[in-house]
mmCIF file of C-alpha atoms (C1' of nucleotides) in Angstrom:
data_model
loop_
_atom_site.group_PDB
_atom_site.id
_atom_site.type_symbol
_atom_site.label_atom_id
_atom_site.label_comp_id
_atom_site.label_asym_id
_atom_site.label_seq_id
_atom_site.Cartn_x
_atom_site.Cartn_y
_atom_site.Cartn_z
ATOM 1 C CA MET Z 932 235.755 137.199 134.272
ATOM 2 C CA ARG Z 933 237.264 133.816 133.609
ATOM 3 C CA VAL Z 934 240.317 132.964 131.497
ATOM 4 C CA ALA Z 935 238.385 132.706 128.263
ATOM 5 C CA GLU Z 936 236.781 136.131 128.506
ATOM 6 C CA LEU Z 937 239.975 137.812 129.653
ATOM 7 C CA SER Z 938 242.018 136.247 126.863
ATOM 8 C CA GLU Z 939 239.425 137.177 124.240
ATOM 9 C CA ARG Z 940 239.345 140.784 125.386
ATOM 10 C CA LEU Z 941 243.075 141.125 124.867
ATOM 11 C CA ALA Z 942 243.312 138.869 121.821
ATOM 12 C CA ILE Z 943 245.646 136.354 123.402
ATOM 13 C CA THR Z 944 245.304 132.668 124.130
ATOM 14 C CA PRO Z 945 243.915 131.342 127.412
ATOM 15 C CA ASP Z 946 247.268 129.635 127.888
ATOM 16 C CA THR Z 947 248.996 132.979 128.114
ATOM 17 C CA VAL Z 948 246.595 134.094 130.813
ATOM 18 C CA ARG Z 949 247.105 130.817 132.648
ATOM 19 C CA PHE Z 950 250.847 131.232 132.353
ATOM 20 C CA TYR Z 951 250.888 134.703 133.891
ATOM 21 C CA THR Z 952 248.568 133.452 136.578
ATOM 22 C CA ARG Z 953 250.769 130.476 137.282
ATOM 23 C CA ILE Z 954 253.821 132.660 137.823
ATOM 24 C CA GLY Z 955 251.899 135.036 140.064
ATOM 25 C CA PHE Z 956 251.550 138.102 137.847
ATOM 26 C CA LEU Z 957 247.764 137.853 137.977
ATOM 27 C CA ARG Z 958 245.908 137.132 141.196
ATOM 28 C CA PRO Z 959 242.383 135.959 140.424
ATOM 29 C CA ARG Z 960 240.154 134.916 143.277
ATOM 30 C CA LYS Z 961 239.091 131.297 143.334
ATOM 31 C CA ASN Z 962 235.392 130.726 142.923
ATOM 32 C CA PRO Z 963 234.576 128.301 145.742
ATOM 33 C CA ASP Z 964 231.589 126.864 143.855
ATOM 34 C CA ASN Z 965 233.483 125.446 140.927
ATOM 35 C CA GLY Z 966 237.161 126.148 141.597
ATOM 36 C CA TYR Z 967 237.397 128.420 138.566
ATOM 37 C CA LYS Z 968 239.603 131.491 138.679
ATOM 38 C CA GLU Z 969 237.767 134.802 138.583
ATOM 39 C CA TYR Z 970 239.687 137.782 137.244
ATOM 40 C CA GLY Z 971 238.869 141.369 138.147
ATOM 41 C CA ALA Z 972 239.510 144.803 136.698
ATOM 42 C CA GLU Z 973 242.922 144.984 138.304
ATOM 43 C CA ASP Z 974 243.982 141.776 136.596
ATOM 44 C CA LEU Z 975 242.833 143.208 133.292
ATOM 45 C CA GLN Z 976 244.939 146.296 133.845
ATOM 46 C CA ARG Z 977 247.945 144.273 134.923
ATOM 47 C CA LEU Z 978 247.659 141.980 131.947
ATOM 48 C CA LYS Z 979 247.441 144.941 129.588
ATOM 49 C CA PHE Z 980 250.572 146.290 131.202
ATOM 50 C CA ILE Z 981 252.354 142.959 130.927
ATOM 51 C CA LEU Z 982 251.542 142.702 127.227
ATOM 52 C CA SER Z 983 252.720 146.256 126.609
ATOM 53 C CA ALA Z 984 255.987 145.613 128.374
ATOM 54 C CA ARG Z 985 256.529 142.304 126.595
ATOM 55 C CA GLY Z 986 255.825 144.024 123.293
ATOM 56 C CA LEU Z 987 258.556 146.513 124.099
ATOM 57 C CA GLY Z 988 261.092 143.745 124.486
ATOM 58 C CA PHE Z 989 261.148 143.270 128.252
ATOM 59 C CA SER Z 990 261.558 139.707 129.423
ATOM 60 C CA VAL Z 991 258.995 138.100 131.662
ATOM 61 C CA ASP Z 992 261.493 138.387 134.487
ATOM 62 C CA ASP Z 993 261.874 142.102 133.814
ATOM 63 C CA VAL Z 994 258.138 142.539 133.977
ATOM 64 C CA GLY Z 995 258.080 140.690 137.267
ATOM 65 C CA GLN Z 996 260.713 142.993 138.680
ATOM 66 C CA ILE Z 997 258.794 146.066 137.565
ATOM 67 C CA LEU Z 998 255.530 144.706 138.913
ATOM 68 C CA ARG Z 999 257.057 143.901 142.280
ATOM 69 C CA GLU Z 1000 258.423 147.405 142.653
ATOM 70 C CA ALA Z 1001 255.115 148.920 141.678
ATOM 71 C CA ASP Z 1002 253.294 146.631 144.093
ATOM 72 C CA GLN Z 1003 255.488 147.954 146.876
ATOM 73 C CA GLY Z 1004 254.510 151.496 145.942
ATOM 74 C CA LYS Z 1005 257.956 152.340 144.646
ATOM 75 C CA SER Z 1006 258.431 153.975 141.272
ATOM 76 C CA PRO Z 1007 259.583 151.314 138.830
ATOM 77 C CA CYS Z 1008 260.731 153.939 136.334
ATOM 78 C CA HIS Z 1009 264.403 153.664 137.156
ATOM 79 C CA ALA Z 1010 264.337 149.898 136.744
ATOM 80 C CA THR Z 1011 262.388 150.327 133.541
ATOM 81 C CA ARG Z 1012 264.982 152.630 132.030
ATOM 82 C CA THR Z 1013 267.919 150.504 133.122
ATOM 83 C CA LEU Z 1014 266.386 147.256 131.962
ATOM 84 C CA MET Z 1015 265.405 148.722 128.625
ATOM 85 C CA ALA Z 1016 268.924 149.981 128.021
ATOM 86 C CA THR Z 1017 270.244 146.498 128.742
ATOM 87 C CA ARG Z 1018 267.686 144.783 126.549
ATOM 88 C CA LEU Z 1019 268.440 147.193 123.742
ATOM 89 C CA ARG Z 1020 272.134 146.437 123.924
ATOM 90 C CA GLU Z 1021 271.421 142.718 123.882
ATOM 91 C CA SER Z 1022 269.063 143.199 121.011
ATOM 92 C CA GLU Z 1023 271.688 144.990 118.979
ATOM 93 C CA GLN Z 1024 274.176 142.259 119.727
ATOM 94 C CA ARG Z 1025 271.792 139.595 118.530
ATOM 95 C CA PHE Z 1026 270.899 141.756 115.585
ATOM 96 C CA ARG Z 1027 274.512 141.870 114.496
ATOM 97 C CA GLU Z 1028 274.886 138.132 114.927
ATOM 98 C CA MET Z 1029 271.751 137.507 112.928
ATOM 99 C CA LEU Z 1030 272.941 139.770 110.174
ATOM 100 C CA ALA Z 1031 276.229 137.930 109.939
ATOM 101 C CA LEU Z 1032 274.497 134.555 109.988
ATOM 102 C CA ARG Z 1033 272.036 135.615 107.345
ATOM 103 C CA ASN Z 1034 274.839 136.757 105.071
ATOM 104 C CA LYS Z 1035 276.603 133.479 105.582
ATOM 105 C CA MET Z 1036 273.449 131.517 104.817
ATOM 106 C CA GLN Z 1037 272.840 133.459 101.652
ATOM 107 C CA ALA Z 1038 276.424 132.995 100.573
ATOM 108 C CA ALA Z 1039 276.185 129.262 101.189
ATOM 109 C CA LEU Z 1040 272.933 128.841 99.290
ATOM 110 C CA THR Z 1041 274.308 130.832 96.368
ATOM 111 C CA SER Z 1042 277.589 128.975 96.219
ATOM 112 C CA TRP Z 1043 275.724 125.664 96.281
ATOM 113 C CA GLU Z 1044 273.906 126.523 93.077
ATOM 114 C CA THR Z 1045 276.952 125.593 91.051
ATOM 115 C CA VAL Z 1046 277.801 122.420 92.958
ATOM 116 C CA PRO Z 1047 276.255 119.015 92.224
ATOM 117 C CA ASP Z 1048 274.823 116.667 94.821
ATOM 118 C CA CYS Z 1049 277.097 113.905 95.985
ATOM 119 C CA PRO Z 1050 276.733 110.839 98.190
ATOM 120 C CA PRO Z 1051 278.464 110.663 101.566
ATOM 121 C CA SER Z 1052 281.913 109.140 101.405
ATOM 122 C CA GLY Z 1053 284.230 107.933 104.113
ATOM 123 C CA HIS Z 1054 285.578 111.407 104.782
ATOM 124 C CA THR Z 1055 282.581 113.606 104.038
ATOM 125 C CA ILE Z 1056 279.043 113.551 105.375
ATOM 126 C CA CYS Z 1057 277.530 116.338 103.300
ATOM 127 C CA HIS Z 1058 280.030 117.808 100.909
ATOM 128 C CA LEU Z 1059 278.054 121.046 100.560
ATOM 129 C CA ILE Z 1060 278.293 121.887 104.227
ATOM 130 C CA GLU Z 1061 281.833 120.715 104.791
ATOM 131 C CA ALA Z 1062 283.218 122.442 101.708
ATOM 132 C CA PHE Z 1063 281.533 125.726 102.532
ATOM 133 C CA SER Z 1064 282.747 125.694 106.107
ATOM 134 C CA GLU Z 1065 286.312 124.889 105.126
ATOM 135 C CA GLN Z 1066 286.275 127.632 102.547
ATOM 136 C CA GLU Z 1067 285.064 129.947 105.284
ATOM 137 C CA TRP Z 1068 287.986 129.026 107.502
ATOM 138 C CA SER Z 1069 290.457 129.738 104.748
ATOM 139 C CA ALA Z 1070 288.850 132.997 103.641
ATOM 140 C CA GLU Z 1071 290.654 135.586 105.739
ATOM 141 C CA PRO Z 1072 288.480 138.321 107.129
ATOM 142 C CA GLY Z 1073 289.841 141.756 106.292
ATOM 143 C CA LEU Z 1074 289.647 141.249 102.563
ATOM 144 C CA ASP Z 1075 286.004 142.261 102.937
ATOM 145 C CA SER Z 1076 285.511 143.909 99.614
ATOM 146 C CA SER Z 1077 283.047 146.765 99.695
ATOM 147 C CA THR Z 1078 280.970 144.650 97.335
ATOM 148 C CA GLU Z 1079 279.706 142.478 100.147
ATOM 149 C CA MET Z 1080 278.999 145.379 102.403
ATOM 150 C CA ASP Z 1081 277.083 147.143 99.679
ATOM 151 C CA ALA Z 1082 275.081 144.020 99.111
ATOM 152 C CA MET Z 1083 274.217 143.834 102.815
ATOM 153 C CA LYS Z 1084 273.263 147.461 102.818
ATOM 154 C CA ASP Z 1085 270.996 147.133 99.824
ATOM 155 C CA GLU Z 1086 269.303 144.074 101.216
ATOM 156 C CA THR Z 1087 268.730 145.711 104.533
ATOM 157 C CA GLU Z 1088 267.174 148.682 102.842
ATOM 158 C CA ALA Z 1089 264.916 146.373 100.916
ATOM 159 C CA MET Z 1090 263.939 144.752 104.187
ATOM 160 C CA ASN Z 1091 263.172 148.034 105.788
ATOM 161 C CA LYS Z 1092 260.750 148.708 102.978
ATOM 162 C CA VAL Z 1093 259.091 145.358 103.418
ATOM 163 C CA THR Z 1094 258.923 145.913 107.147
ATOM 164 C CA SER Z 1095 257.322 149.283 106.721
ATOM 165 C CA LYS Z 1096 254.696 147.905 104.402
ATOM 166 C CA ARG Z 1097 253.436 145.276 106.790
ATOM 167 C CA MET B 1307 289.267 110.047 123.521
ATOM 168 C CA ARG B 1308 286.933 111.020 126.311
ATOM 169 C CA VAL B 1309 284.571 113.994 126.477
ATOM 170 C CA ALA B 1310 287.154 116.381 127.836
ATOM 171 C CA GLU B 1311 289.717 115.769 125.121
ATOM 172 C CA LEU B 1312 287.132 115.843 122.348
ATOM 173 C CA SER B 1313 285.611 119.075 123.603
ATOM 174 C CA GLU B 1314 289.018 120.730 123.966
ATOM 175 C CA ARG B 1315 290.019 119.781 120.454
ATOM 176 C CA LEU B 1316 287.010 121.545 119.020
ATOM 177 C CA ALA B 1317 286.931 124.383 121.533
ATOM 178 C CA ILE B 1318 283.479 123.570 122.882
ATOM 179 C CA THR B 1319 282.258 122.601 126.328
ATOM 180 C CA PRO B 1320 282.035 118.993 127.485
ATOM 181 C CA ASP B 1321 278.318 119.601 127.938
ATOM 182 C CA THR B 1322 277.911 120.134 124.238
ATOM 183 C CA VAL B 1323 279.620 116.823 123.517
ATOM 184 C CA ARG B 1324 277.443 115.126 126.106
ATOM 185 C CA PHE B 1325 274.366 116.686 124.578
ATOM 186 C CA TYR B 1326 275.100 115.404 121.072
ATOM 187 C CA THR B 1327 275.919 112.040 122.565
ATOM 188 C CA ARG B 1328 272.699 111.982 124.511
ATOM 189 C CA ILE B 1329 270.603 112.585 121.409
ATOM 190 C CA GLY B 1330 272.485 109.935 119.468
ATOM 191 C CA PHE B 1331 274.539 112.032 117.061
ATOM 192 C CA LEU B 1332 277.758 110.631 118.485
ATOM 193 C CA ARG B 1333 278.190 106.950 119.228
ATOM 194 C CA PRO B 1334 281.132 106.433 121.585
ATOM 195 C CA ARG B 1335 281.887 102.951 122.827
ATOM 196 C CA LYS B 1336 281.532 102.386 126.507
ATOM 197 C CA ASN B 1337 284.734 101.505 128.308
ATOM 198 C CA PRO B 1338 283.755 98.460 130.390
ATOM 199 C CA ASP B 1339 286.410 99.184 133.000
ATOM 200 C CA ASN B 1340 285.092 102.503 134.201
ATOM 201 C CA GLY B 1341 281.905 103.135 132.236
ATOM 202 C CA TYR B 1342 283.399 106.161 130.517
ATOM 203 C CA LYS B 1343 282.513 106.937 126.914
ATOM 204 C CA GLU B 1344 285.351 106.555 124.443
ATOM 205 C CA TYR B 1345 285.092 108.591 121.240
ATOM 206 C CA GLY B 1346 286.829 107.626 118.011
ATOM 207 C CA ALA B 1347 287.905 109.356 114.834
ATOM 208 C CA GLU B 1348 284.451 109.003 113.319
ATOM 209 C CA ASP B 1349 282.910 110.821 116.257
ATOM 210 C CA LEU B 1350 285.416 113.607 115.803
ATOM 211 C CA GLN B 1351 284.477 113.936 112.149
ATOM 212 C CA ARG B 1352 280.778 113.834 112.909
ATOM 213 C CA LEU B 1353 281.127 116.453 115.611
ATOM 214 C CA LYS B 1354 283.069 118.725 113.285
ATOM 215 C CA PHE B 1355 280.288 118.321 110.777
ATOM 216 C CA ILE B 1356 277.611 119.028 113.365
ATOM 217 C CA LEU B 1357 279.351 122.210 114.443
ATOM 218 C CA SER B 1358 279.769 123.347 110.850
ATOM 219 C CA ALA B 1359 276.111 122.764 110.123
ATOM 220 C CA ARG B 1360 274.983 124.468 113.330
ATOM 221 C CA GLY B 1361 277.206 127.417 112.470
ATOM 222 C CA LEU B 1362 275.438 127.686 109.147
ATOM 223 C CA GLY B 1363 272.078 128.049 110.852
ATOM 224 C CA PHE B 1364 270.746 124.502 110.686
ATOM 225 C CA SER B 1365 268.763 123.372 113.695
ATOM 226 C CA VAL B 1366 269.807 120.334 115.663
ATOM 227 C CA ASP B 1367 266.833 118.538 114.151
ATOM 228 C CA ASP B 1368 268.009 119.468 110.665
ATOM 229 C CA VAL B 1369 271.428 118.079 111.419
ATOM 230 C CA GLY B 1370 269.819 114.881 112.653
ATOM 231 C CA GLN B 1371 267.876 114.531 109.422
ATOM 232 C CA ILE B 1372 271.011 115.075 107.345
ATOM 233 C CA LEU B 1373 273.014 112.664 109.449
ATOM 234 C CA ARG B 1374 270.358 109.988 109.172
ATOM 235 C CA GLU B 1375 270.283 110.234 105.391
ATOM 236 C CA ALA B 1376 274.048 110.111 105.199
ATOM 237 C CA ASP B 1377 274.116 107.118 107.538
ATOM 238 C CA GLN B 1378 271.805 105.308 105.150
ATOM 239 C CA GLY B 1379 274.232 106.007 102.308
ATOM 240 C CA LYS B 1380 271.844 108.422 100.613
ATOM 241 C CA SER B 1381 273.015 111.829 99.474
ATOM 242 C CA PRO B 1382 271.774 114.405 101.982
ATOM 243 C CA CYS B 1383 272.433 117.260 99.559
ATOM 244 C CA HIS B 1384 268.823 117.704 98.510
ATOM 245 C CA ALA B 1385 267.685 117.892 102.115
ATOM 246 C CA THR B 1386 270.529 120.270 102.866
ATOM 247 C CA ARG B 1387 269.494 122.666 100.117
ATOM 248 C CA THR B 1388 265.820 122.543 101.002
ATOM 249 C CA LEU B 1389 266.380 122.962 104.713
ATOM 250 C CA MET B 1390 268.785 125.837 104.192
ATOM 251 C CA ALA B 1391 266.276 127.654 102.000
ATOM 252 C CA THR B 1392 263.662 127.259 104.718
ATOM 253 C CA ARG B 1393 265.994 128.359 107.496
ATOM 254 C CA LEU B 1394 267.013 131.379 105.458
ATOM 255 C CA ARG B 1395 263.393 132.414 104.987
ATOM 256 C CA GLU B 1396 262.747 132.029 108.695
ATOM 257 C CA SER B 1397 265.892 133.944 109.461
ATOM 258 C CA GLU B 1398 264.791 136.839 107.311
ATOM 259 C CA GLN B 1399 261.413 136.846 108.980
ATOM 260 C CA ARG B 1400 262.975 137.019 112.433
ATOM 261 C CA PHE B 1401 265.400 139.582 111.158
ATOM 262 C CA ARG B 1402 262.550 141.852 110.133
ATOM 263 C CA GLU B 1403 260.808 141.377 113.469
ATOM 264 C CA MET B 1404 264.001 142.154 115.338
ATOM 265 C CA LEU B 1405 264.554 145.258 113.298
ATOM 266 C CA ALA B 1406 261.079 146.518 114.073
ATOM 267 C CA LEU B 1407 261.452 145.712 117.765
ATOM 268 C CA ARG B 1408 264.810 147.387 117.948
ATOM 269 C CA ASN B 1409 263.423 150.534 116.391
ATOM 270 C CA LYS B 1410 260.594 150.507 118.866
ATOM 271 C CA MET B 1411 262.969 150.037 121.769
ATOM 272 C CA GLN B 1412 265.164 152.876 120.639
ATOM 273 C CA ALA B 1413 262.168 155.116 120.162
ATOM 274 C CA ALA B 1414 260.939 154.291 123.653
ATOM 275 C CA LEU B 1415 264.261 154.903 125.321
ATOM 276 C CA THR B 1416 264.641 158.207 123.499
ATOM 277 C CA SER B 1417 261.165 159.417 124.301
ATOM 278 C CA TRP B 1418 261.676 158.552 127.966
ATOM 279 C CA GLU B 1419 264.598 160.944 128.196
ATOM 280 C CA THR B 1420 262.227 163.875 128.450
ATOM 281 C CA VAL B 1421 259.819 162.238 130.900
ATOM 282 C CA PRO B 1422 260.294 162.236 134.682
ATOM 283 C CA ASP B 1423 259.946 159.193 136.929
ATOM 284 C CA CYS B 1424 256.647 158.781 138.654
ATOM 285 C CA PRO B 1425 255.202 156.469 141.285
ATOM 286 C CA PRO B 1426 252.546 153.904 140.395
ATOM 287 C CA SER B 1427 249.022 155.208 140.811
ATOM 288 C CA GLY B 1428 245.694 153.444 140.820
ATOM 289 C CA HIS B 1429 245.472 153.465 137.054
ATOM 290 C CA THR B 1430 249.089 153.178 136.006
ATOM 291 C CA ILE B 1431 251.788 150.677 136.904
ATOM 292 C CA CYS B 1432 254.719 152.211 135.087
ATOM 293 C CA HIS B 1433 253.767 155.389 133.322
ATOM 294 C CA LEU B 1434 256.718 155.157 130.927
ATOM 295 C CA ILE B 1435 255.616 151.851 129.475
ATOM 296 C CA GLU B 1436 251.933 152.515 129.417
ATOM 297 C CA ALA B 1437 252.250 155.972 127.881
ATOM 298 C CA PHE B 1438 254.580 154.767 125.161
ATOM 299 C CA SER B 1439 252.349 151.833 124.254
ATOM 300 C CA GLU B 1440 249.225 153.978 124.086
ATOM 301 C CA GLN B 1441 251.021 156.474 121.924
ATOM 302 C CA GLU B 1442 251.984 153.588 119.686
ATOM 303 C CA TRP B 1443 248.406 152.500 119.324
ATOM 304 C CA SER B 1444 247.316 155.954 118.301
ATOM 305 C CA ALA B 1445 250.199 156.533 115.881
ATOM 306 C CA GLU B 1446 248.812 155.294 112.578
ATOM 307 C CA PRO B 1447 251.235 153.285 110.516
ATOM 308 C CA GLY B 1448 251.460 154.607 106.954
ATOM 309 C CA LEU B 1449 252.656 158.021 108.056
ATOM 310 C CA ASP B 1450 256.090 156.422 108.150
ATOM 311 C CA SER B 1451 258.094 159.454 107.234
ATOM 312 C CA SER B 1452 261.232 158.663 105.300
ATOM 313 C CA THR B 1453 263.075 160.115 108.270
ATOM 314 C CA GLU B 1454 262.590 156.952 110.270
ATOM 315 C CA MET B 1455 263.546 154.752 107.381
ATOM 316 C CA ASP B 1456 266.675 156.752 106.761
ATOM 317 C CA ALA B 1457 267.569 156.456 110.387
ATOM 318 C CA MET B 1458 267.132 152.693 110.242
ATOM 319 C CA LYS B 1459 269.203 152.547 107.105
ATOM 320 C CA ASP B 1460 272.036 154.561 108.585
ATOM 321 C CA GLU B 1461 272.109 152.543 111.753
ATOM 322 C CA THR B 1462 272.139 149.320 109.865
ATOM 323 C CA GLU B 1463 275.036 150.518 107.783
ATOM 324 C CA ALA B 1464 276.882 151.430 110.927
ATOM 325 C CA MET B 1465 276.192 147.963 112.256
ATOM 326 C CA ASN B 1466 277.457 146.347 109.121
ATOM 327 C CA LYS B 1467 280.711 148.148 109.636
ATOM 328 C CA VAL B 1468 280.949 146.975 113.208
ATOM 329 C CA THR B 1469 280.083 143.442 112.155
ATOM 330 C CA SER B 1470 282.741 143.476 109.464
ATOM 331 C CA LYS B 1471 285.374 144.650 111.879
ATOM 332 C CA ARG B 1472 284.949 141.791 114.291
ATOM 333 C "C1'" DG H 629 218.067 112.790 133.432
ATOM 334 C "C1'" DT H 630 221.170 113.048 129.744
ATOM 335 C "C1'" DT H 631 223.660 114.406 125.803
ATOM 336 C "C1'" DG H 632 227.219 117.152 124.066
ATOM 337 C "C1'" DA H 633 229.777 121.395 123.563
ATOM 338 C "C1'" DC H 634 232.667 124.056 125.906
ATOM 339 C "C1'" DC H 635 235.494 125.219 129.620
ATOM 340 C "C1'" DT H 636 239.020 124.473 133.424
ATOM 341 C "C1'" DG H 637 243.369 123.324 135.968
ATOM 342 C "C1'" DT H 638 247.335 120.596 135.950
ATOM 343 C "C1'" DG H 639 251.195 118.314 133.976
ATOM 344 C "C1'" DT H 640 254.252 117.870 130.329
ATOM 345 C "C1'" DC H 641 256.838 119.544 126.080
ATOM 346 C "C1'" DT H 642 259.552 122.563 123.186
ATOM 347 C "C1'" DA H 643 265.701 124.094 121.675
ATOM 348 C "C1'" DG H 644 270.135 123.805 122.744
ATOM 349 C "C1'" DG H 645 272.620 123.171 125.638
ATOM 350 C "C1'" DA H 646 274.161 124.933 130.937
ATOM 351 C "C1'" DC H 647 274.449 123.682 135.516
ATOM 352 C "C1'" DA H 648 274.312 120.906 139.801
ATOM 353 C "C1'" DC H 649 275.672 117.007 142.002
ATOM 354 C "C1'" DA H 650 276.956 112.478 143.731
ATOM 355 C "C1'" DG H 651 280.224 109.445 142.909
ATOM 356 C "C1'" DG H 652 284.465 107.441 140.344
ATOM 357 C "C1'" DT H 653 289.559 107.885 138.941
ATOM 358 C "C1'" DG H 654 294.195 108.753 139.370
ATOM 359 C "C1'" DT H 655 298.173 110.413 141.380
ATOM 360 C "C1'" DA H 656 301.139 112.638 145.027
ATOM 361 C "C1'" DG H 657 302.395 112.132 149.439
ATOM 362 C "C1'" DG H 658 302.909 109.731 153.847
ATOM 363 C "C1'" DC A 484 299.049 100.201 151.819
ATOM 364 C "C1'" DC A 485 296.349 104.063 152.646
ATOM 365 C "C1'" DT A 486 294.688 108.633 152.251
ATOM 366 C "C1'" DA A 487 293.896 113.311 150.411
ATOM 367 C "C1'" DC A 488 292.481 115.859 146.833
ATOM 368 C "C1'" DA A 489 291.973 117.520 142.215
ATOM 369 C "C1'" DC A 490 289.757 116.352 138.320
ATOM 370 C "C1'" DC A 491 286.676 113.783 135.680
ATOM 371 C "C1'" DT A 492 282.164 111.352 134.536
ATOM 372 C "C1'" DG A 493 277.170 110.371 133.746
ATOM 373 C "C1'" DT A 494 272.679 111.589 134.948
ATOM 374 C "C1'" DG A 495 269.020 114.609 136.144
ATOM 375 C "C1'" DT A 496 267.201 119.040 136.266
ATOM 376 C "C1'" DC A 497 266.808 123.968 134.659
ATOM 377 C "C1'" DC A 498 266.269 127.819 131.512
ATOM 378 C "C1'" DT A 499 262.204 130.987 127.839
ATOM 379 C "C1'" DA A 500 257.526 131.944 127.194
ATOM 380 C "C1'" DG A 501 254.135 129.869 126.563
ATOM 381 C "C1'" DA A 502 251.696 125.639 123.614
ATOM 382 C "C1'" DC A 503 249.553 121.358 123.931
ATOM 383 C "C1'" DA A 504 247.316 117.193 125.841
ATOM 384 C "C1'" DC A 505 244.026 115.475 128.701
ATOM 385 C "C1'" DA A 506 240.891 114.069 132.329
ATOM 386 C "C1'" DG A 507 237.329 115.906 134.428
ATOM 387 C "C1'" DG A 508 233.829 119.753 135.506
ATOM 388 C "C1'" DT A 509 229.999 122.985 133.952
ATOM 389 C "C1'" DC A 510 225.980 124.473 131.718
ATOM 390 C "C1'" DA A 511 222.317 124.992 128.525
ATOM 391 C "C1'" DA A 512 219.270 122.352 125.495
ATOM 392 C "C1'" DC A 513 216.513 118.583 125.098
#
DNA sequence: GTTGACCTGTGTCTAGGACACAGGTGTAGG
DNA sequence: CCTACACCTGTGTCCTAGACACAGGTCAAC
């Protein structure tokens, strides 16, 4: 099996196969006739595993750690659990940040609907951006009316529906 | 003003200032005595603007586009609106993907609680990962019981609260 | 033998800075 | 005047997870 066949079987690009080969996750033998890399059944299994792990949110480094332990005959399960817990925490952190950013972006776009365009002057570059950011600074957090939170909630529900549909 | 003072004033690292200088967003004059870069009031304003825009979700490239238009005396407002709309769409797309991934990660971690560790065998590398992924393949989407959606909803509400608090 | 389609490995590129590092600056002390 | 040393500077490289470009090799058809 060469890169093309292996990548087709798993519906990924040849570049992904080359990448995992380059970093040592796959160990094809080198065909001495033409220098091409020949992948075997074990590589197929490993690649399937790599894709599963990546799909679960593990980083490439995580996968490498798990693979190394497994290659040494040790059970990688403990590492798997620990790493997943860490990745989940990170994911929730980023999730929160994204939620906040998204709300800010929506607020900006909405507030800009009632503001006209204006050319850059000596003390502003883009009035839209500068005005919104200043307003943000002055708006004290803590006044968070439930209105905004309800809006976030509703939107997130709507997103969940969209997500489920796809 | 040199990098250190400028970065302290805006509570960022000197590396960030150097980065924006390197890509041409800031134009300090070069002190001929020691070769150090000297930043002026305009650089301070530009950097404030850059940070505001970045905080609103614009990419560095976006900021460059806006800055270029403003430098030419044109109003960047149209570009600002258009780019923001695009970034918001992308953000919502990533948001959905993150939500789905997070749910998957939580489901995996939960399901692993009832499964023991096991060493790698000839046909498995890490049983936890492989079993969960196979199970995923077999679980038809469409059966999405409202239970899962309610769970997502509740968690997201909880997150909104946490986000608001910070 | 040759054309041409496809395939291969290697090197480089992405975003947004973070980090390493060799060398310069400036000041306190001798 | 000289040195020691802390701090500062610019430049080059590194990070993710692959994507892309490209020169050259392979292989079947003619």
